[in-house]
XYZ file of C-alpha atoms in Angstrom:
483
model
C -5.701 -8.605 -27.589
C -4.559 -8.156 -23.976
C -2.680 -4.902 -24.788
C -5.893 -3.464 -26.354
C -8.064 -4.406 -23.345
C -5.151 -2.814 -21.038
C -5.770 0.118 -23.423
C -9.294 0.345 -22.525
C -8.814 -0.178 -19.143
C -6.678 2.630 -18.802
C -9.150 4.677 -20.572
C -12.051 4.281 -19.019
C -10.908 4.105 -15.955
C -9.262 7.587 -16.310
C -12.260 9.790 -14.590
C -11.253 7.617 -11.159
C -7.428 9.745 -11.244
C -9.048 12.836 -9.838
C -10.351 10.749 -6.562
C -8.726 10.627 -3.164
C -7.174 7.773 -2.202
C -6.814 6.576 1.326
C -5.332 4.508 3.274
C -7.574 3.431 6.617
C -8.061 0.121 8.785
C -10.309 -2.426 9.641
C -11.057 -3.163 12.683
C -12.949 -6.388 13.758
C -16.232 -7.370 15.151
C -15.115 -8.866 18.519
C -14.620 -5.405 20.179
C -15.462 -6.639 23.936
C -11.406 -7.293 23.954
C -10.472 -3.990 23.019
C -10.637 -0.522 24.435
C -13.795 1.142 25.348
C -15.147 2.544 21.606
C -13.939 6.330 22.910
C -11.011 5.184 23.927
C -10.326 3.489 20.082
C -11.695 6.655 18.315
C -9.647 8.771 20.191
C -6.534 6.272 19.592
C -7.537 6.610 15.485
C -7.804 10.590 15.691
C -4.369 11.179 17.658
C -2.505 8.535 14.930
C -5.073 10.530 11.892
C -6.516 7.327 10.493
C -9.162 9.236 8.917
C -10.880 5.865 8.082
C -12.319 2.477 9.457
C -14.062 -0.443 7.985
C -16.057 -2.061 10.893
C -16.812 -5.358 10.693
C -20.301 -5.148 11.757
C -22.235 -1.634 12.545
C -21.856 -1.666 16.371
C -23.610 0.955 18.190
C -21.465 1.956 20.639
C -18.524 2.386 18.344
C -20.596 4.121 15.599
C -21.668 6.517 18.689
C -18.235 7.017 19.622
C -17.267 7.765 15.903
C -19.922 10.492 15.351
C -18.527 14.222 15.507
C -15.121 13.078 14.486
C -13.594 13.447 11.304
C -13.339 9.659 10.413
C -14.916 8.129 7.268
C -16.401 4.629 8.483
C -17.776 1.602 6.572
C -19.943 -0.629 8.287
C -20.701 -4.351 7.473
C -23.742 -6.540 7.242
C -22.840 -9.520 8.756
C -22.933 -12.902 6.608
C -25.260 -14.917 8.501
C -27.791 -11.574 7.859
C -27.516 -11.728 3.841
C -30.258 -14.195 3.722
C -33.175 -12.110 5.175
C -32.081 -8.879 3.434
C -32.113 -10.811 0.206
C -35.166 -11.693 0.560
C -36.994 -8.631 1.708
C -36.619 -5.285 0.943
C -38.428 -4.349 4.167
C -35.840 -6.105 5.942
C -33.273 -4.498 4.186
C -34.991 -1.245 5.229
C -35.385 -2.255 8.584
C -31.560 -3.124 9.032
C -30.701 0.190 7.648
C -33.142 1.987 9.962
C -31.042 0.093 13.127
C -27.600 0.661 12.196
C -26.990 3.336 9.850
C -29.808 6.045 9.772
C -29.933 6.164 13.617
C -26.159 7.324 13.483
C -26.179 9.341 10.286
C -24.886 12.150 9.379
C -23.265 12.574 12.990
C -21.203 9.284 12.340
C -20.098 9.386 8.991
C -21.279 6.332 7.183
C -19.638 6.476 3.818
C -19.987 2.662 3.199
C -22.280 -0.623 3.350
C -20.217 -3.765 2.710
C -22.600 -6.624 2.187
C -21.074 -9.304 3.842
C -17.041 -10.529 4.455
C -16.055 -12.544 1.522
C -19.790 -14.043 1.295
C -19.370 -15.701 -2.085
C -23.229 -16.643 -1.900
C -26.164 -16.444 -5.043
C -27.623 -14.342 -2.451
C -25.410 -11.387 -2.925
C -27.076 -9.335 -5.577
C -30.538 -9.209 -4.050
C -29.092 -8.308 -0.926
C -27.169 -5.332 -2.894
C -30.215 -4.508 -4.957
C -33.132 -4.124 -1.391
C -29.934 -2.337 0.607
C -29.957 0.014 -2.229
C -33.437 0.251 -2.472
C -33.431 1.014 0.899
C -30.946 3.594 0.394
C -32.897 5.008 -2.271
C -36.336 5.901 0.000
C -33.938 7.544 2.785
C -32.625 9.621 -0.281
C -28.953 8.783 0.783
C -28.164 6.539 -2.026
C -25.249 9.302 -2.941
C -24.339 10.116 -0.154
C -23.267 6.111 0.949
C -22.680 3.457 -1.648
C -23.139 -0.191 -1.568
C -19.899 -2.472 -2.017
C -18.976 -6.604 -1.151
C -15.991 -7.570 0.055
C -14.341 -10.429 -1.780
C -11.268 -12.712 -1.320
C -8.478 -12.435 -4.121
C -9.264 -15.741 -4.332
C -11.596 -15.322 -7.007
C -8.683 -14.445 -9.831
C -7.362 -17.363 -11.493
C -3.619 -17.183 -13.279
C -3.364 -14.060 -11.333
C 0.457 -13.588 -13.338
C 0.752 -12.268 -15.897
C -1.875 -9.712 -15.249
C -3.043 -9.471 -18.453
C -4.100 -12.623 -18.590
C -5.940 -12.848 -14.919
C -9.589 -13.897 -14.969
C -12.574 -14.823 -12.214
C -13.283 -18.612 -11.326
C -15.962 -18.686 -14.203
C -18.189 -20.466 -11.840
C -18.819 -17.202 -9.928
C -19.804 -15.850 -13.067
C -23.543 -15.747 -11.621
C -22.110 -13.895 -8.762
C -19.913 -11.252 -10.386
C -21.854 -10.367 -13.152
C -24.941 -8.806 -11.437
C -22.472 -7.676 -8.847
C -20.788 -5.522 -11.199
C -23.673 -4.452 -13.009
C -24.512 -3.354 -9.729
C -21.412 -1.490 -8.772
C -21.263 0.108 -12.218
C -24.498 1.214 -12.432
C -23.987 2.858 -8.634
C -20.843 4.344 -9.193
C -19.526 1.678 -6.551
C -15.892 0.614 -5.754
C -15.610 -3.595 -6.489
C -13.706 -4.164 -3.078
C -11.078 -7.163 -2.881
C -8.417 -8.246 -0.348
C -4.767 -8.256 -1.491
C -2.165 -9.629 0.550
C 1.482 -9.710 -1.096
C 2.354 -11.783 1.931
C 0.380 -14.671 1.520
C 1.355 -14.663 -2.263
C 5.355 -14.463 -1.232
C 4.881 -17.599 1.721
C 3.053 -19.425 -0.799
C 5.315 -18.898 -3.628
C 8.150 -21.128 -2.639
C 10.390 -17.543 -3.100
C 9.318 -17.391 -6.600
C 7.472 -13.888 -5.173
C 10.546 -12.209 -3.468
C 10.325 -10.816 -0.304
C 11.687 -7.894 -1.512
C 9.103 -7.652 -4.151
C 6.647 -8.461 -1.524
C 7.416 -5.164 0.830
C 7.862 -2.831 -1.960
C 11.351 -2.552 -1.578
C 13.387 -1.266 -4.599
C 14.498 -3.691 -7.172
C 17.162 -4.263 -9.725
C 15.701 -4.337 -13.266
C 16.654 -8.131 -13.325
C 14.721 -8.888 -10.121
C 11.159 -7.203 -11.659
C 8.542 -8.870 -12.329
C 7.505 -8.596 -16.689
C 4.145 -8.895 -18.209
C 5.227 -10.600 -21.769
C 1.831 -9.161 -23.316
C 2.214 -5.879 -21.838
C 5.855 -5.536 -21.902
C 4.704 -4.095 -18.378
C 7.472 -3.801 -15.403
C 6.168 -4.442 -11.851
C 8.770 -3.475 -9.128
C 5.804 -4.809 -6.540
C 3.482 -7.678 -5.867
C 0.677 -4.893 -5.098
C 0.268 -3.333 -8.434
C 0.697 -6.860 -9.810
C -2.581 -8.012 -8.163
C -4.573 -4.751 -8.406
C -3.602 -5.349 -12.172
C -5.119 -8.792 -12.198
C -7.787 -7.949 -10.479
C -8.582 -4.880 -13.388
C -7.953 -7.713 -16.619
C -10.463 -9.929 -14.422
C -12.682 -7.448 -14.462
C -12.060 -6.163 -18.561
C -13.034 -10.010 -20.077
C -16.306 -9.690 -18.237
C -16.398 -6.174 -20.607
C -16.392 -4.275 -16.649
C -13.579 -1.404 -17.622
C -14.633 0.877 -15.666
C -15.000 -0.091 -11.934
C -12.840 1.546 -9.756
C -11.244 -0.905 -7.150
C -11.116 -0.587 -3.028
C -8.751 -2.914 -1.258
C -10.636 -4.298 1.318
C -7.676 -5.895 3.223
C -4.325 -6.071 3.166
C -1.384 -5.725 5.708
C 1.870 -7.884 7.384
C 1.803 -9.661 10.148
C 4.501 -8.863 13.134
C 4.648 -12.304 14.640
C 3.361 -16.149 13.791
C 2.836 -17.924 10.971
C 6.635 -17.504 8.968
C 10.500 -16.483 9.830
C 9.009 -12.932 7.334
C 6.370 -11.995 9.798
C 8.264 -9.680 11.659
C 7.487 -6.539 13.106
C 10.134 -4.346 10.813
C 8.563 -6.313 7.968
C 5.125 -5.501 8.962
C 5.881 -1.642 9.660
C 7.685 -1.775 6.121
C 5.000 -3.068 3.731
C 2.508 -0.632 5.422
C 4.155 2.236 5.328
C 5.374 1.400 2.152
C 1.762 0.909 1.197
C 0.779 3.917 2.753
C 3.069 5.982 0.914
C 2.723 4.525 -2.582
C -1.077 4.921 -2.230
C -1.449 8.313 -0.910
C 0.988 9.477 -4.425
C -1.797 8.475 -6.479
C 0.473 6.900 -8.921
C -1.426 3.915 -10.039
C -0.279 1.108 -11.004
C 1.709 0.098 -14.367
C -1.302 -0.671 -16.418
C -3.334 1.471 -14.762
C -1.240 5.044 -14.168
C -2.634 7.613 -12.425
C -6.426 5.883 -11.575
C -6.520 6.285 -7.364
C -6.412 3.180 -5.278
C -7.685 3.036 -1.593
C -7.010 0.107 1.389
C -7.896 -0.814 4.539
C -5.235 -2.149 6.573
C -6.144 -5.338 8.245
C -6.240 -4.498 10.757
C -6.369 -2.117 14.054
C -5.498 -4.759 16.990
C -3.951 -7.781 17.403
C -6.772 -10.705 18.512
C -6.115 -13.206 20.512
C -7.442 -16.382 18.932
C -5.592 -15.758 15.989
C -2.439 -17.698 14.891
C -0.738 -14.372 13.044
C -0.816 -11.224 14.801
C -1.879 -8.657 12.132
C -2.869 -5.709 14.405
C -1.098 -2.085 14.201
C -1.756 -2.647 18.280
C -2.137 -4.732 21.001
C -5.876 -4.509 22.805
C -4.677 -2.726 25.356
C -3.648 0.334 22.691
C 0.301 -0.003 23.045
C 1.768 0.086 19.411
C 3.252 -2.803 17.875
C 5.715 -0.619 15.761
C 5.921 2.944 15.363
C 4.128 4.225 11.882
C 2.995 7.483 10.572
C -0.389 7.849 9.552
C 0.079 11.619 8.477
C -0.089 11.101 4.752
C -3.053 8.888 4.715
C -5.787 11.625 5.017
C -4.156 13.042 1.405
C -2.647 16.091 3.354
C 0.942 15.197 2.405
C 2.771 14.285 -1.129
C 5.564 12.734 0.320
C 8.281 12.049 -2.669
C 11.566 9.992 -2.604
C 15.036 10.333 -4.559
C 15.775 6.789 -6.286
C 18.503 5.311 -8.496
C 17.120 4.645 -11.818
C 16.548 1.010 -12.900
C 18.875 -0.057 -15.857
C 20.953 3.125 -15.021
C 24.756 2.749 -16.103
C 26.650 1.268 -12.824
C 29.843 3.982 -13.275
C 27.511 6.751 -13.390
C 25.794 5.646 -10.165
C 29.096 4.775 -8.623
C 30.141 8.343 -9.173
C 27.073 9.454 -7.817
C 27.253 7.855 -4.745
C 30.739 8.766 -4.300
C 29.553 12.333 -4.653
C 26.812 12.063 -2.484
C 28.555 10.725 0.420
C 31.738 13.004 -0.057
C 31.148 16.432 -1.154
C 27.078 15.845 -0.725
C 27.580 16.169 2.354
C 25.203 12.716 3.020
C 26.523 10.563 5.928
C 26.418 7.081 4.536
C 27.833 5.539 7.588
C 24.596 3.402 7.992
C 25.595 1.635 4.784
C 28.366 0.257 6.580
C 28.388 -3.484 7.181
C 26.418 -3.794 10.483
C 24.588 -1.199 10.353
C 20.880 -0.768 9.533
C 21.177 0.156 6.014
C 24.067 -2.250 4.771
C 21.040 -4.802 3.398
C 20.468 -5.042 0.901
C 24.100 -5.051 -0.383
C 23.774 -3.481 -3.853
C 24.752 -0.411 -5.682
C 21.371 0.337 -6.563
C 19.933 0.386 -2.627
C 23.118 1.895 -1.292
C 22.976 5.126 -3.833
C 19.367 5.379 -3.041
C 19.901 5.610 0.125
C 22.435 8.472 -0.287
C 20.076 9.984 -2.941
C 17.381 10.258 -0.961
C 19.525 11.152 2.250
C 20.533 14.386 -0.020
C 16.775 15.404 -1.451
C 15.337 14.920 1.632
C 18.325 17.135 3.679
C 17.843 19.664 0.298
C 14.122 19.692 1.454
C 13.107 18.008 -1.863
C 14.155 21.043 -3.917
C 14.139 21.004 -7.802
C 16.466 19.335 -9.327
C 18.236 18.011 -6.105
C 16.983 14.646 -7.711
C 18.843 14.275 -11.203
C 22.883 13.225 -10.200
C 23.401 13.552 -13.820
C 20.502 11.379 -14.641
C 20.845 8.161 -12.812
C 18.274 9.137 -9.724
C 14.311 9.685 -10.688
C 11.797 10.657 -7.657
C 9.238 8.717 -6.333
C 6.493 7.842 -4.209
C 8.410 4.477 -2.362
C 10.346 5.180 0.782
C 13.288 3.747 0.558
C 13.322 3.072 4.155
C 12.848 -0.520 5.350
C 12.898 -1.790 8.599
C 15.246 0.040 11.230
C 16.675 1.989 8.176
C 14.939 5.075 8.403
C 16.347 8.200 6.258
C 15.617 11.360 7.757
C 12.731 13.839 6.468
C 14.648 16.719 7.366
C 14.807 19.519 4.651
C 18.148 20.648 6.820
C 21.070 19.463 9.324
C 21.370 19.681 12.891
C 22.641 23.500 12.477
C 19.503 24.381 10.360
C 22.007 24.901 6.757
C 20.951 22.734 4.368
C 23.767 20.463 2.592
C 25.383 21.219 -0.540
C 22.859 23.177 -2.941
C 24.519 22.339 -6.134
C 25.305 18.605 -7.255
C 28.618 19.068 -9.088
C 29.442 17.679 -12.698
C 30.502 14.046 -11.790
C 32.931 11.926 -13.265
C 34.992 8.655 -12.112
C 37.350 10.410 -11.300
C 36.943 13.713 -10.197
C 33.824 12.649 -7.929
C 36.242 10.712 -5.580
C 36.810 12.177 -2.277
C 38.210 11.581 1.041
C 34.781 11.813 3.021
C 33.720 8.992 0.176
C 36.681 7.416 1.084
C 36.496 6.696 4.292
C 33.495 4.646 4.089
C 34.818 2.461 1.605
C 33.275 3.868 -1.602
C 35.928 4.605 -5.270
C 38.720 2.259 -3.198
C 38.907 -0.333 -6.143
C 36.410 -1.477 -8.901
C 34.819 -4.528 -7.469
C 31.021 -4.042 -5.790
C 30.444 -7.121 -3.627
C 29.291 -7.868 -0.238
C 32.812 -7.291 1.120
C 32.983 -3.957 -0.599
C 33.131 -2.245 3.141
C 35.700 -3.877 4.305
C 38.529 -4.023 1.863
C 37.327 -0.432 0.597
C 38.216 0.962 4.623
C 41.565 -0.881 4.352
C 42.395 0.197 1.396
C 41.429 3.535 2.274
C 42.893 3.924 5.206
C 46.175 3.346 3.409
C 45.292 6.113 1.076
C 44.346 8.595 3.927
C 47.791 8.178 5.939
């Protein structure tokens, strides 16, 4: 039963492929801490986040927002739901205020009822906004959406078998009759973080940040036979099944929130953990990939959010107020202008092979693999499969992501995950410092004619054992070999 409902899913959901994703932020509704609204949409243009979800529709950001290229959503606040649900003239009157006085020279794309207002009074207030909408004839140019908490899915794992709290049931129904007959995103919050520090480690950190995982270490839908190498597609999956047993297949989802904190909260809210899991995000958004039981159907997030605030206990802001960066990240790819790809080891692939590979890679490839070293920023995780895609993707990236500079005799795959993580950052240089690209041609490998003294002297072929100590006896040993 759940595989034919995944079926369906995937089905109907197919027209939502050809959209453009994004990837934008939210920024909140205390502004009076931040910069002055020019100063914050010139601070969005120079990093090209191409799209905001404000909290609330306030003029003088919406005014600083119009003639730029950014997409914004604004928000009705949730103590404002009543009266709109109860009036249509209201509804008409609040639209009048905050959106048509701004539109088209801010551009409104958006109207999120509400921040996870879980109220009866939802779909009336959907229903006069729309109406609303309707008379101003805008009703396709902006659509109509409510933010939700992922609270709402019970038995969230395995997706397949995800489903709403059936006492929202009066909620979510209308709402998605409403979405679906508006050709609406449903818009949810998903936050891989909170599901790892509430997990007791059962939801790996690893898994968390999109890092990549050995086959053993992925998470399996039994129905499905489904692999998830991240907590992301996990939940956007769950969120999908919800949807399918309330026969709504064909919804296309918005993440409303999601992000890492830098600081407070747990020992994992770090900075490098933060600037991980969103460019990570970032990147395996903008490929359009999908998820596993949903491939190819376009998912879009806001990242939660634009500044670190003050009264809160985590600090989840890309900046401070003051518009210094928390971490470095690249917001290039996010407007869909870029298809960045990434060189991988294959899950399951056979260890020799990959051995070999590596060996190649970081002998006659050409790839320097001293950050692998213990020590260095690349040595973690300590495993063949993270230390060959590191070399991997050193090599396609140096090769300028040429065909077939991805294969190594079959053990590497591309994809759209960065392999770097933290202050392990490969290079996205398609040459080397004297402008000639590495070694073109990836030679026939074997164990034993793959072996070289470049591979050598960073420990790699000296001996059979792969451990955590792999560095050290392997330069010993090898440093016997070379003299």
């Amino acid at each position: 039963m759940e595989i034919l409902v995944l079926f369906l899913l995937v089905s109907t959901l197919s027209t939502a492929a050809a959209e453009d994703a994004f990837v934008g932020v939210n920024i909140g509704a205390n502004i009076s801490s931040m910069l002055h609204p020019t100063e914050v949409a010139a601070l969005l243009e120079s990093h090209q986040i191409n799209h905001v979800r404000l909290y609330d529709a306030d003029a003088g950001m919406l005014l600083a927002l119009a003639n730029t290229s950014i997409a914004v959503s604004v928000s009705i606040p949730n103590d404002e739901i009543l009266g709109i649900s109860q009036s249509n003239s209201t509804a008409a009157k609040w639209l009048t205020q905050n959106v048509l006085t701004h539109y088209p020279h801010t551009n409104i794309t958006t109207i999120c009822v509400g921040a996870d207002a879980l109220t009866p009074l939802l779909p009336n207030a959907l229903k006069h906004m729309h109406s609303a909408l309707s008379s101003a004839n805008l009703e396709k140019q902006i659509k109509i959406s409510a933010p939700l908490p992922y609270t709402i899915i019970i038995n969230s794992f395995p997706p397949s078998q995800a489903y709403f709290n059936k006492s929202l049931n009066p909620i979510l129904i209308p709402l998605l009759k409403f979405l679906q007959s508006t050709n609406s995103h449903f818009m949810i919050s998903i936050y891989p973080y909170l599901e790892h520090v509430r997990s007791n480690d059962s939801v790996s950190l690893d898994y968390a940040l999109f890092k990549p995982l050995p086959p053993n270490k992925q998470a399996v839908d039994a129905n499905t036979s489904l692999r998830y190498e991240n907590a992301f597609d996990a939940m956007v999956d769950a969120v999908y099944s919800a949807m399918a047993n309330l026969n709504f297949s064909n919804v296309p989802i918005t993440v409303a929130e999601s992000g890492w904190p830098s600081q407070g909260g747990s020992a994992e809210a770090t900075s490098d953990n933060a600037r991980t899991y969103n460019m990570n995000l970032v990147q395996h958004l903008m490929n359009k990939s999908g998820t596993p039981g949903s491939p190819g159907v376009a998912v879009s997030a806001y990242i939660y959010e634009l500044y670190n605030q003050a009264a809160q206990p985590l600090n989840w802001g890309l900046f401070e107020a003051n518009g210094e960066a928390v971490y470095t990240m690249d917001f290039g790819s996010s407007n869909g202008s870029r298809n960045q790809t990434y060189c991988a080891a294959k899950a399951g692939a056979n260890e020799e092979l990959v051995q070999a590979a590596l060996d190649w890679a970081c002998g006659a490839g050409g790839v320097d693999c001293s950050a692998l070293m213990e020590g260095q920023p690349c040595f973690e995780p300590d495993t063949l499969s993270a230390h060959a895609t590191y070399a991997f993707d050193s090599y396609y990236q140096a090769m300028g992501r040429a065909e077939g500079s991805c294969d190594f005799n079959g053990v590497a795959a591309i994809t759209s995950t960065t392999p770097s993580h933290g202050s392990c950052i490969i290079p996205q240089s398609a040459s080397d410092k004297n402008g000639s690209r590495l070694n073109s041609t990836a030679p026939a490998m074997d164990s034993e004619s793959s072996y070289s003294s470049a591979s050598l002297a960073y420990g790699y072929g000296c001996g059979d054992a792969f451990s955590a100590n792999r560095f050290v006896v392997g330069l010993i040993g090898c440093v016997a070999l070379l003299f």
